[in-house]
GROMACS .gro file of N, CA, C and O in nm:
model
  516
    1UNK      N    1   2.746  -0.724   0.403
    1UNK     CA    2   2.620  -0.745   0.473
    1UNK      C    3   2.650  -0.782   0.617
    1UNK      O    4   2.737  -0.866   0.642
    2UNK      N    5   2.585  -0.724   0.709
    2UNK     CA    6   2.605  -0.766   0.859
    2UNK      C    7   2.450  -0.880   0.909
    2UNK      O    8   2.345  -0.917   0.857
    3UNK      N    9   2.506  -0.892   1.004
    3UNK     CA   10   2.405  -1.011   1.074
    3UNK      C   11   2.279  -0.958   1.091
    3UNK      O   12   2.179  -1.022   1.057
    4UNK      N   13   2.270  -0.784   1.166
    4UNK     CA   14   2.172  -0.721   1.147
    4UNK      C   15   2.093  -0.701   1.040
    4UNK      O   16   1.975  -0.672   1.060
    5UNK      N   17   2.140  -0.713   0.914
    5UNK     CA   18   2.030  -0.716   0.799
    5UNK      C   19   1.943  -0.799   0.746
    5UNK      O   20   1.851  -0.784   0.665
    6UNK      N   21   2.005  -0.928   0.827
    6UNK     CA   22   1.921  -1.010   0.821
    6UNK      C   23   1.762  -1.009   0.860
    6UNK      O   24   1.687  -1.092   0.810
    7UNK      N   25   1.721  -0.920   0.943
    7UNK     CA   26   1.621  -0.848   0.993
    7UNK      C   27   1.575  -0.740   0.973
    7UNK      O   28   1.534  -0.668   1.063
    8UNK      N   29   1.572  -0.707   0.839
    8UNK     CA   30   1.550  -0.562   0.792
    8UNK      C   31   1.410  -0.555   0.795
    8UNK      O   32   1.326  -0.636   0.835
    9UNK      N   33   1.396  -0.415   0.732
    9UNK     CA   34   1.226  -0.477   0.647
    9UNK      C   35   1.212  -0.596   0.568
    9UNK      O   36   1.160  -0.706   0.585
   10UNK      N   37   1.283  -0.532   0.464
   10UNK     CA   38   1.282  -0.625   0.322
   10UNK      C   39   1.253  -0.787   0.372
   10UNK      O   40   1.150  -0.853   0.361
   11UNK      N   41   1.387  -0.827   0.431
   11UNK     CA   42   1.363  -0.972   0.462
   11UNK      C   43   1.255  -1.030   0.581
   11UNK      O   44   1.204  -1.140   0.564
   12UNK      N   45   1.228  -0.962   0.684
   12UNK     CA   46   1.111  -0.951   0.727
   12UNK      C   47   0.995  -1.017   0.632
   12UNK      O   48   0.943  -1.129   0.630
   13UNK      N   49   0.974  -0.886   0.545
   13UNK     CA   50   0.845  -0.892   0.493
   13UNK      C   51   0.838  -1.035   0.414
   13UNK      O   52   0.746  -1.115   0.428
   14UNK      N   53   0.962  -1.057   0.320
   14UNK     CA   54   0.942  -1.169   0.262
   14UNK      C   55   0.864  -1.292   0.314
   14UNK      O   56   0.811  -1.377   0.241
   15UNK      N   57   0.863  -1.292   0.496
   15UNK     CA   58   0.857  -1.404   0.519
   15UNK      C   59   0.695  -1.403   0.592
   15UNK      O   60   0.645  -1.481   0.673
   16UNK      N   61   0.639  -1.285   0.529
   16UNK     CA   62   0.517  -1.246   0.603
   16UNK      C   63   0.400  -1.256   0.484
   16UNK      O   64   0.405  -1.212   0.369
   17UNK      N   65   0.283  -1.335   0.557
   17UNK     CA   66   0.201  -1.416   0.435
   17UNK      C   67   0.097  -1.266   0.385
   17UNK      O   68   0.066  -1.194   0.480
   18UNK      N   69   0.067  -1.239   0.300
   18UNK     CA   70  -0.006  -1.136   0.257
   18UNK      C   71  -0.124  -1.159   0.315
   18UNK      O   72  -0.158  -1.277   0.321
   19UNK      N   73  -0.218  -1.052   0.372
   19UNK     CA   74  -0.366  -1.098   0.435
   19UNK      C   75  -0.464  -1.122   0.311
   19UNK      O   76  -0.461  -1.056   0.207
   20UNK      N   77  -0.556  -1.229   0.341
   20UNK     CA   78  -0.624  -1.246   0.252
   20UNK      C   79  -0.753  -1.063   0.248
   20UNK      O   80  -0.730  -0.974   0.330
   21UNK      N   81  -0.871  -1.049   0.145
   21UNK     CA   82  -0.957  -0.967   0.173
   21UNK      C   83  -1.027  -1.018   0.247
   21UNK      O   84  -1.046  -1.140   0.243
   22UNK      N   85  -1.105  -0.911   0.364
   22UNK     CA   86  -1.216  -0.938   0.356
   22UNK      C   87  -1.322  -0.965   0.355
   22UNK      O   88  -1.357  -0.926   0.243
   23UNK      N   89  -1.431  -1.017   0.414
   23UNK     CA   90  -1.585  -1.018   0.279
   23UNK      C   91  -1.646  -0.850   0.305
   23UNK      O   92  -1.635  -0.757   0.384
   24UNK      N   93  -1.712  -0.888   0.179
   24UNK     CA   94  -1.807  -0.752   0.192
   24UNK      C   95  -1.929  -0.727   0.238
   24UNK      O   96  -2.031  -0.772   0.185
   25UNK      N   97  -1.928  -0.644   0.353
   25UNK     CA   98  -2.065  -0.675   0.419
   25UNK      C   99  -2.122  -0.493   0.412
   25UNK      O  100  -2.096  -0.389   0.471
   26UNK      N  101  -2.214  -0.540   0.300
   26UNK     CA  102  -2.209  -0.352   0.289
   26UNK      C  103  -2.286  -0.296   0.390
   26UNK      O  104  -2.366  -0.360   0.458
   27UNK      N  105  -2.257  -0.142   0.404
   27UNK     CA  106  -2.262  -0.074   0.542
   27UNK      C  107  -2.426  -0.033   0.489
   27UNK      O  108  -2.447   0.065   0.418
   28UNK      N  109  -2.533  -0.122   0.536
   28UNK     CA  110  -2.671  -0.067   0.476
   28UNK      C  111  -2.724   0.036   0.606
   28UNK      O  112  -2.825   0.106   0.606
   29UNK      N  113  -2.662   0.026   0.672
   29UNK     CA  114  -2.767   0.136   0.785
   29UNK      C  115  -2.723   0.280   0.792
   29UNK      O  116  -2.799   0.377   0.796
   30UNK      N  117  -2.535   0.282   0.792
   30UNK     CA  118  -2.484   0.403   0.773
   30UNK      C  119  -2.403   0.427   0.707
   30UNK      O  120  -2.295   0.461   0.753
   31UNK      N  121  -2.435   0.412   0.515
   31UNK     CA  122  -2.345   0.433   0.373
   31UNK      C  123  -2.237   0.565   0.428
   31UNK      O  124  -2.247   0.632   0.531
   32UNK      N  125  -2.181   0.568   0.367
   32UNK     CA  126  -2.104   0.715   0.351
   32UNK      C  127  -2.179   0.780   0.236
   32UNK      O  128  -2.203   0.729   0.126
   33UNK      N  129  -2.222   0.944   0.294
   33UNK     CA  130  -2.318   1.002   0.175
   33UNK      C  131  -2.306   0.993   0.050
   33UNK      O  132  -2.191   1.017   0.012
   34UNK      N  133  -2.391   0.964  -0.042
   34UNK     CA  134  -2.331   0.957  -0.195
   34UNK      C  135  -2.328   0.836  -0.241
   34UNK      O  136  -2.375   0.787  -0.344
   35UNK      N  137  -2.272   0.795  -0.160
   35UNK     CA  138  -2.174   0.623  -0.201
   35UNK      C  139  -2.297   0.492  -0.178
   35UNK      O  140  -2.354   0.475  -0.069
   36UNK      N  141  -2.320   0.418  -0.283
   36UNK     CA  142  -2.399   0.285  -0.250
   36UNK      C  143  -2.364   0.214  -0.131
   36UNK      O  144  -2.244   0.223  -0.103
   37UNK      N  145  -2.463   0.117  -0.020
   37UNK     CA  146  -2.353   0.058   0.096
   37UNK      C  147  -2.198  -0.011   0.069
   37UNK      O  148  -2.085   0.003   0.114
   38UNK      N  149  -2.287  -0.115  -0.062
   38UNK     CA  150  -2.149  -0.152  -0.087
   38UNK      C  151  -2.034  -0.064  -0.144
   38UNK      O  152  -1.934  -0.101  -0.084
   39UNK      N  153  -2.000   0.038  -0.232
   39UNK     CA  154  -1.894   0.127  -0.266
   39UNK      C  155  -1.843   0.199  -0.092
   39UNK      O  156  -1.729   0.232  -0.062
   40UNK      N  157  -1.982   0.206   0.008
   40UNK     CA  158  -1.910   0.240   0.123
   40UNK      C  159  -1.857   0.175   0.204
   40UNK      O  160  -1.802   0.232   0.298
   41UNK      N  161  -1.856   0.067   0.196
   41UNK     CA  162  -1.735  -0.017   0.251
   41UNK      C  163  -1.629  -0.060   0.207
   41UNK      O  164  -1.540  -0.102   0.281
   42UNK      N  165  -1.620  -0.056   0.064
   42UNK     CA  166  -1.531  -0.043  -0.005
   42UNK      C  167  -1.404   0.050   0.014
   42UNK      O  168  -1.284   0.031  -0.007
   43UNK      N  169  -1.491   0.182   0.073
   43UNK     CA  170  -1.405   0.294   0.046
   43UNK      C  171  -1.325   0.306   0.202
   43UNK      O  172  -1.221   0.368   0.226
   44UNK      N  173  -1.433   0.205   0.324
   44UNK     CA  174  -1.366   0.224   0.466
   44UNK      C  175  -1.238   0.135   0.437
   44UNK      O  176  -1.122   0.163   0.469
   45UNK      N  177  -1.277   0.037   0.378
   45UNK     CA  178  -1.156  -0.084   0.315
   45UNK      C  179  -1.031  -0.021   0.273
   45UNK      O  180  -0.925  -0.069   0.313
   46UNK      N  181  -1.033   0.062   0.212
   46UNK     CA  182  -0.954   0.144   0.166
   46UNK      C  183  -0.823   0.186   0.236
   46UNK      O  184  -0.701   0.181   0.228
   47UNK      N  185  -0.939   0.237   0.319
   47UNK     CA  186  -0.814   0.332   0.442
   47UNK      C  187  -0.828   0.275   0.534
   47UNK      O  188  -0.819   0.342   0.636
   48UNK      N  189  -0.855   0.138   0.550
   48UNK     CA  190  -0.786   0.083   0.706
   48UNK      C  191  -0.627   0.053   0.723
   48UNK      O  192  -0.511   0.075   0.690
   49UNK      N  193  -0.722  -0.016   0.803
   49UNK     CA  194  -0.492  -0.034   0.884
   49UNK      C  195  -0.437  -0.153   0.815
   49UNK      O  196  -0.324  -0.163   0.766
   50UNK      N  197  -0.560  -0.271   0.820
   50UNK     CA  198  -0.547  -0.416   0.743
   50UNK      C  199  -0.495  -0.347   0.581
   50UNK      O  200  -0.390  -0.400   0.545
   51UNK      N  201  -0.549  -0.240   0.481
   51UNK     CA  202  -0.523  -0.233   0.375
   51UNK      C  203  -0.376  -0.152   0.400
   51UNK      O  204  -0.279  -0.213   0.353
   52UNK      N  205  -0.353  -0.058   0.450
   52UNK     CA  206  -0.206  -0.013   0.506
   52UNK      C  207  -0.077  -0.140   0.489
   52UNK      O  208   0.018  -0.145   0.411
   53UNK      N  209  -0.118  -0.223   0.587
   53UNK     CA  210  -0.061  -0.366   0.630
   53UNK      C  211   0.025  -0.402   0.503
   53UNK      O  212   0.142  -0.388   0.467
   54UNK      N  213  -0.138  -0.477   0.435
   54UNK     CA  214  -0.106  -0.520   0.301
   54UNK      C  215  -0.010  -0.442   0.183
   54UNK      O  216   0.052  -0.519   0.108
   55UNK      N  217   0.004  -0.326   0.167
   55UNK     CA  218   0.055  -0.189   0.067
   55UNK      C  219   0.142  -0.193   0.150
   55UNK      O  220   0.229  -0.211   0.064
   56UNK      N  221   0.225  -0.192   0.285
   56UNK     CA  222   0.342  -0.211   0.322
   56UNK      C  223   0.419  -0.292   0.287
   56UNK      O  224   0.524  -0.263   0.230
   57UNK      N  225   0.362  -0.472   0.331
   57UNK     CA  226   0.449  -0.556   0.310
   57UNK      C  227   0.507  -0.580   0.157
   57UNK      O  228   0.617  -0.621   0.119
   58UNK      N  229   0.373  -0.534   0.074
   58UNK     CA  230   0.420  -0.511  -0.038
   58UNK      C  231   0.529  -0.471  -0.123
   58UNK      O  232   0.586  -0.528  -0.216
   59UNK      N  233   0.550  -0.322  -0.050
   59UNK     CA  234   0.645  -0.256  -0.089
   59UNK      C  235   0.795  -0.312  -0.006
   59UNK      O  236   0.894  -0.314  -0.079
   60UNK      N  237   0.814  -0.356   0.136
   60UNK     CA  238   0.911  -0.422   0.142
   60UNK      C  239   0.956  -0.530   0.114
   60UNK      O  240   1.063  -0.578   0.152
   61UNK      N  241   0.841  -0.595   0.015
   61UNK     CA  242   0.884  -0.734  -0.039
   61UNK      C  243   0.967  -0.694  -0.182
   61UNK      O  244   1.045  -0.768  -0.243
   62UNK      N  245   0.949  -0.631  -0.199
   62UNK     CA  246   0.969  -0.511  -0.332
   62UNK      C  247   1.141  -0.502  -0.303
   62UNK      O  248   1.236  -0.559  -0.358
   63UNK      N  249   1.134  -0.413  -0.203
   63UNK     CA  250   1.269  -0.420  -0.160
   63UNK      C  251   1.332  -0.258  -0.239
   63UNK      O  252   1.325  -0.150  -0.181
   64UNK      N  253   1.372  -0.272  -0.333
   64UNK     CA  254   1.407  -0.155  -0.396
   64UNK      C  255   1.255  -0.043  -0.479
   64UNK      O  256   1.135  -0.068  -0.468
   65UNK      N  257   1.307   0.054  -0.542
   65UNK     CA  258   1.231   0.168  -0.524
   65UNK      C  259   1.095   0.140  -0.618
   65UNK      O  260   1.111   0.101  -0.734
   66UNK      N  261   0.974   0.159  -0.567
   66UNK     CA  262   0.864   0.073  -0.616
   66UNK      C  263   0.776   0.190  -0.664
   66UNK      O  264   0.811   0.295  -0.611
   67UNK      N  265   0.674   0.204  -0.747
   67UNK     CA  266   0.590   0.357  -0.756
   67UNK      C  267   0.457   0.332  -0.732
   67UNK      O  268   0.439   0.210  -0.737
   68UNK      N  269   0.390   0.372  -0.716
   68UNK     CA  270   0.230   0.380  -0.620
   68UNK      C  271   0.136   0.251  -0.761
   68UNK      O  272   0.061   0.160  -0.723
   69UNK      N  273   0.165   0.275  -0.894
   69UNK     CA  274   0.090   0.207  -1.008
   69UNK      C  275   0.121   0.012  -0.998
   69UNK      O  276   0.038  -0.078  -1.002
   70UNK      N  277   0.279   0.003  -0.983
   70UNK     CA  278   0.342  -0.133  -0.964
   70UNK      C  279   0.283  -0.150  -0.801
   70UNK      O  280   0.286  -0.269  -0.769
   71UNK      N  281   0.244  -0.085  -0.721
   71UNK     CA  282   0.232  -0.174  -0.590
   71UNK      C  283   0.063  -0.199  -0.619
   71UNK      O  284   0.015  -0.303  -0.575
   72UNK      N  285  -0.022  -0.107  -0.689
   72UNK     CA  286  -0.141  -0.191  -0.725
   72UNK      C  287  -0.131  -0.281  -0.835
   72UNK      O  288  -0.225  -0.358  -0.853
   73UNK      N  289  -0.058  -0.284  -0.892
   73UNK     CA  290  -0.027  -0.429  -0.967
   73UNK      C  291  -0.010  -0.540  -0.950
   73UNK      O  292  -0.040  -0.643  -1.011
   74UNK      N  293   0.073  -0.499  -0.801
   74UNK     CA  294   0.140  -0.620  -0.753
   74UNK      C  295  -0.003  -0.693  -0.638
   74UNK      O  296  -0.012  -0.803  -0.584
   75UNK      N  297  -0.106  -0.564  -0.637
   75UNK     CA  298  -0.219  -0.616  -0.507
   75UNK      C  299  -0.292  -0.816  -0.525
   75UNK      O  300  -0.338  -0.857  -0.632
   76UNK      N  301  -0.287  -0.880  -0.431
   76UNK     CA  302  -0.348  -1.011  -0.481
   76UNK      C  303  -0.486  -1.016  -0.550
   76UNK      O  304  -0.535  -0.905  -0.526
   77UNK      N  305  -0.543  -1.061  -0.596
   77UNK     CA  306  -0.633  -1.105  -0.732
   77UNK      C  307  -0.754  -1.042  -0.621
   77UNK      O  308  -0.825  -0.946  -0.650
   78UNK      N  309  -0.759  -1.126  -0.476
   78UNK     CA  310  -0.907  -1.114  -0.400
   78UNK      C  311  -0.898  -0.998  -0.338
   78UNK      O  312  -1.003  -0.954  -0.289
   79UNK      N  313  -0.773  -0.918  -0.325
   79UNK     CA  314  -0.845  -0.747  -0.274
   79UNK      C  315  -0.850  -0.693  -0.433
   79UNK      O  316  -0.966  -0.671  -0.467
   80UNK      N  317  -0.739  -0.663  -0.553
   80UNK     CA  318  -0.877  -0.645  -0.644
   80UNK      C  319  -1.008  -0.645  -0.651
   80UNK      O  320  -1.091  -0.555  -0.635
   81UNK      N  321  -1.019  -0.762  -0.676
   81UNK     CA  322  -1.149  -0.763  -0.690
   81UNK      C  323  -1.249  -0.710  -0.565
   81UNK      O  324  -1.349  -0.640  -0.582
   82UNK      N  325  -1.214  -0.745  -0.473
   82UNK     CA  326  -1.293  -0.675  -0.384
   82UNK      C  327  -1.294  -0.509  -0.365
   82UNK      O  328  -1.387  -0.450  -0.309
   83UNK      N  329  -1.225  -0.469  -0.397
   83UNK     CA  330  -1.187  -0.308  -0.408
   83UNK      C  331  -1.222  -0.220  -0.576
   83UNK      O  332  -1.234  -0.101  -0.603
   84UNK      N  333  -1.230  -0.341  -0.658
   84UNK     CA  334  -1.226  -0.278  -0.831
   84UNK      C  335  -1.155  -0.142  -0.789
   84UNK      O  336  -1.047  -0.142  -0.731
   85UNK      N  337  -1.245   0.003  -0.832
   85UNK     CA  338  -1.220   0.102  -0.859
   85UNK      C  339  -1.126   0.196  -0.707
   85UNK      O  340  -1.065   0.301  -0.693
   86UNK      N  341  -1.156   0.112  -0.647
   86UNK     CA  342  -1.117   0.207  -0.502
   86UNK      C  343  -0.997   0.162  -0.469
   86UNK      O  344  -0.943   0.207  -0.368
   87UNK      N  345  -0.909   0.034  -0.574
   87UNK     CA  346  -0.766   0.000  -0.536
   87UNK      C  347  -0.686   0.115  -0.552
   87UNK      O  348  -0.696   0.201  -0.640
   88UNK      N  349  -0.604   0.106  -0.457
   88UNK     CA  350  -0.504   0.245  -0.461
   88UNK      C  351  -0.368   0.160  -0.415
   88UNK      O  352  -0.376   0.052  -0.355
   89UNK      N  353  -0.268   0.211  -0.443
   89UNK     CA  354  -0.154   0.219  -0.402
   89UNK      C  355  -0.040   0.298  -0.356
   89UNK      O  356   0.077   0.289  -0.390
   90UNK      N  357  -0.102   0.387  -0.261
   90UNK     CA  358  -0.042   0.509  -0.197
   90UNK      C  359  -0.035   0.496  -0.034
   90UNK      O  360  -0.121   0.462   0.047
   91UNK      N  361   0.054   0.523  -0.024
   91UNK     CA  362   0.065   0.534   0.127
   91UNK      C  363   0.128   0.669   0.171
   91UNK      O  364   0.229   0.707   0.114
   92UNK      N  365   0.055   0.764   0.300
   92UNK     CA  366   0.098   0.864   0.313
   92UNK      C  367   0.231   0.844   0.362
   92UNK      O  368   0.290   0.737   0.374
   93UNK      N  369   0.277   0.976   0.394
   93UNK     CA  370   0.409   1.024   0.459
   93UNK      C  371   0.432   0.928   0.572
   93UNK      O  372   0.510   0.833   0.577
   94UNK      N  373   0.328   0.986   0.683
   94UNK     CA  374   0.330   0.955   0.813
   94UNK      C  375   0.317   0.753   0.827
   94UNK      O  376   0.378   0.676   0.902
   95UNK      N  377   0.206   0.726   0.712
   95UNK     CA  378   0.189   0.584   0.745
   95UNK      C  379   0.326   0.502   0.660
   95UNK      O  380   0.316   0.382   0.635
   96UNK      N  381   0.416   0.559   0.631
   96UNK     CA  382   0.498   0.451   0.575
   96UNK      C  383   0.601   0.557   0.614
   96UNK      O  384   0.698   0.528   0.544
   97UNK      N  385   0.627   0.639   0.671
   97UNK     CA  386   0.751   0.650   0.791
   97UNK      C  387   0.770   0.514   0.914
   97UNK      O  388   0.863   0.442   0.951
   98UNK      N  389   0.595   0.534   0.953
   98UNK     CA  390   0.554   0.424   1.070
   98UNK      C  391   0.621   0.282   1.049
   98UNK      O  392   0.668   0.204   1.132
   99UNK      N  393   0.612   0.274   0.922
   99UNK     CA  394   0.621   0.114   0.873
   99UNK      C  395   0.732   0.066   0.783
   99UNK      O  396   0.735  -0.030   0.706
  100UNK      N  397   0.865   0.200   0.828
  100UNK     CA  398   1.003   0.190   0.790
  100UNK      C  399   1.006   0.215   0.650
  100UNK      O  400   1.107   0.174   0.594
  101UNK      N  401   0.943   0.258   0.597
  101UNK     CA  402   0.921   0.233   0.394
  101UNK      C  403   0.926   0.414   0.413
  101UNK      O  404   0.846   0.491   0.465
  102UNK      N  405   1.090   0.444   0.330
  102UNK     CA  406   1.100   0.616   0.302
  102UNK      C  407   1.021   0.642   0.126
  102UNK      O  408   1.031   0.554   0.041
  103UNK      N  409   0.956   0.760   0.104
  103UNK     CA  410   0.848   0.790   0.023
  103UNK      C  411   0.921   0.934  -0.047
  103UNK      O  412   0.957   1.040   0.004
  104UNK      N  413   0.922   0.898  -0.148
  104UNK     CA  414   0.979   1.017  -0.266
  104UNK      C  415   0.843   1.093  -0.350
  104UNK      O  416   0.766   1.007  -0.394
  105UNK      N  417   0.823   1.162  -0.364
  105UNK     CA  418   0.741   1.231  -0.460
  105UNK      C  419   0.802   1.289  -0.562
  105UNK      O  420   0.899   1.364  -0.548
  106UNK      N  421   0.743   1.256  -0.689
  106UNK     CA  422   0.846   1.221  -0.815
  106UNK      C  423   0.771   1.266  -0.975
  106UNK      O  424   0.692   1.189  -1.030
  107UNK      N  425   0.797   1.358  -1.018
  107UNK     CA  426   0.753   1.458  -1.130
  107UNK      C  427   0.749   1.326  -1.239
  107UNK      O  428   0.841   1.245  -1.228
  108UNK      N  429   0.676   1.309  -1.314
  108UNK     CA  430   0.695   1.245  -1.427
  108UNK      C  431   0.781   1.318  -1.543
  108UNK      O  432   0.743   1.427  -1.586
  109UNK      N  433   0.886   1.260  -1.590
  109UNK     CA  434   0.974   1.344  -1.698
  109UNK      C  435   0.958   1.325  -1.847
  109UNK      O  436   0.951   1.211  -1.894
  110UNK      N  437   0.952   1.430  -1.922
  110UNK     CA  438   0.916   1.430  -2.013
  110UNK      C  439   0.877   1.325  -2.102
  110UNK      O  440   0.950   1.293  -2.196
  111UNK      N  441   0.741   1.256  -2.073
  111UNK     CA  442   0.625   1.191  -2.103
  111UNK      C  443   0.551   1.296  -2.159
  111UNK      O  444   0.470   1.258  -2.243
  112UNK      N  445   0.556   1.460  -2.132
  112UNK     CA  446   0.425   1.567  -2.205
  112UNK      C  447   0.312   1.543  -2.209
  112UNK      O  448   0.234   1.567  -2.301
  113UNK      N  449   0.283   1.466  -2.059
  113UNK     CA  450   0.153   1.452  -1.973
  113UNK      C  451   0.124   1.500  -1.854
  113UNK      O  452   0.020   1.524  -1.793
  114UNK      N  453   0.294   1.515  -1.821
  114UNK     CA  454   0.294   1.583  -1.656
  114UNK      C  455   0.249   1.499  -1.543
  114UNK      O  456   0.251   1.377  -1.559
  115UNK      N  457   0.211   1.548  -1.435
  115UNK     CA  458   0.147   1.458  -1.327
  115UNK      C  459   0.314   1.444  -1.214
  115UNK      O  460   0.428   1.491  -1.215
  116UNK      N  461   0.245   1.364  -1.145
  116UNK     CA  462   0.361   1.294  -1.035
  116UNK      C  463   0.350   1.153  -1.006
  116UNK      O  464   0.262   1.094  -1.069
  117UNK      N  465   0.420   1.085  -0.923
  117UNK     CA  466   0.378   0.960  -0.870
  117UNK      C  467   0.475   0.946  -0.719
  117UNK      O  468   0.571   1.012  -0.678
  118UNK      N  469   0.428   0.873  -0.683
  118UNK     CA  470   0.534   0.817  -0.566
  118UNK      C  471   0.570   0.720  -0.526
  118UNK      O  472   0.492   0.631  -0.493
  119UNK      N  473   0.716   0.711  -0.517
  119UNK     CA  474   0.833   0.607  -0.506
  119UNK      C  475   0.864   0.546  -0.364
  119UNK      O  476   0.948   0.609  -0.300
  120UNK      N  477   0.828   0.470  -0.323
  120UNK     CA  478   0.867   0.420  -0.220
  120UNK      C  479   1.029   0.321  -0.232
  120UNK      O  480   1.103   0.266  -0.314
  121UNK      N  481   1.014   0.350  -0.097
  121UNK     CA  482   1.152   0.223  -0.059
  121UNK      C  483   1.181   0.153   0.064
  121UNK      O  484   1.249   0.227   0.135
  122UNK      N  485   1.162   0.060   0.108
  122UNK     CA  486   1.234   0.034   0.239
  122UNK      C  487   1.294   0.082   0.281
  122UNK      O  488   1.378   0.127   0.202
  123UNK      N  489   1.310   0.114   0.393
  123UNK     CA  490   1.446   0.154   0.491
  123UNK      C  491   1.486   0.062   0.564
  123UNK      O  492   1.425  -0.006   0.646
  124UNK      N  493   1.621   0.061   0.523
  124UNK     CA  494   1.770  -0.029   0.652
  124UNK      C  495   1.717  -0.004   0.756
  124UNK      O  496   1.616   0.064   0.773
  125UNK      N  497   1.819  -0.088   0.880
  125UNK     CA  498   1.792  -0.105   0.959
  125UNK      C  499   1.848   0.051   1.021
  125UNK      O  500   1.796   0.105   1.118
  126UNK      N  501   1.946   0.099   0.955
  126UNK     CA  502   2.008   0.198   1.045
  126UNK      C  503   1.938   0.325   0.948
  126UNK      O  504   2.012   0.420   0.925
  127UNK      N  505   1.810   0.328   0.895
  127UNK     CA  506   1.732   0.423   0.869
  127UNK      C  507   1.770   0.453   0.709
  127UNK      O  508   1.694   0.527   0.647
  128UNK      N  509   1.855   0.413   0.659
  128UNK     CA  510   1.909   0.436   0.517
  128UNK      C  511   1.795   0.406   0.398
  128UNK      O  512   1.753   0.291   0.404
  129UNK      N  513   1.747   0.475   0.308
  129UNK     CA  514   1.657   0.407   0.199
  129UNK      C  515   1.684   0.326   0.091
  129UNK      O  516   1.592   0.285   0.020
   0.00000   0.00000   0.00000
C-alpha cells in the first residue's frame, strides 16, 4: 500500500456522512404527465445529482465489486421510504466514470431466468478497478 491510497475513493468515501432525504414537496402545478405530484417528485428525486451523490458514496464505501440490487439494499431507511417504488440502484456509464466507480454489465448465469445486472467498483487512484 502507498501513502497515495490513503486517498482513494474507497477511503474517502468512508469518511463522508451519507445525505439525509429530502422532504417531499409534491410538484402540484407541473406533475410529470401520468404521474400523481407526489410520484412526480419522486421520480425528479430519482435522477438528481443529490441521489447520484448518495449511490456513489455508497458504492465506494463498498469498496469491492457491488451489483445495482445490494446498493439499494444498502440505501438508508429515509430515502427508502421516501422513494418506495422509484428506489433504484443504477448508475450510468458516464455518471460513475465521473465519480471514479468503473461499471461492468453482467449476464446472470445459469439461474434459467436470464436478465443482467450491474457491477460496480471503485477505481484506484491510478485508475485501476
Amino acid at each position: 500500500m502507498h501513502q497515495i491510497d490513503l486517498f482513494s475513493a474507497v477511503n474517502t468515501a468512508r469518511t463522508q456522512a451519507l445525505p439525509s432525504a429530502p422532504p417531499l414537496v409534491p410538484h402540484t402545478d407541473w406533475p410529470f404527465p401520468g404521474l400523481s405530484p407526489e410520484d412526480s417528485t419522486r421520480a425528479a428525486i430519482r435522477l438528481s445529482s443529490q441521489y447520484t451523490e448518495l449511490l456513489s458514496t455508497i458504492i465506494k464505501r463498498h469498496g469491492g465489486p457491488i451489483i445495482d440490487s445490494h446498493v439499494v439494499a444498502a440505501l438508508p431507511e429515509d430515502w427508502r421510504t421516501l422513494l418506495g417504488k422509484w428506489a433504484h440502484g443504477n448508475l450510468s456509464y458516464g455518471e460513475a466514470k465521473a465519480h471514479g466507480i468503473h461499471v461492468e454489465y453482467v449476464a446472470h448465469d445459469g439461474d434459467g431466468k436470464g436478465g443482467f445486472h450491474f457491477r460496480y467498483r471503485a477505481t484506484t487512484n491510478d485508475g485501476e478497478a
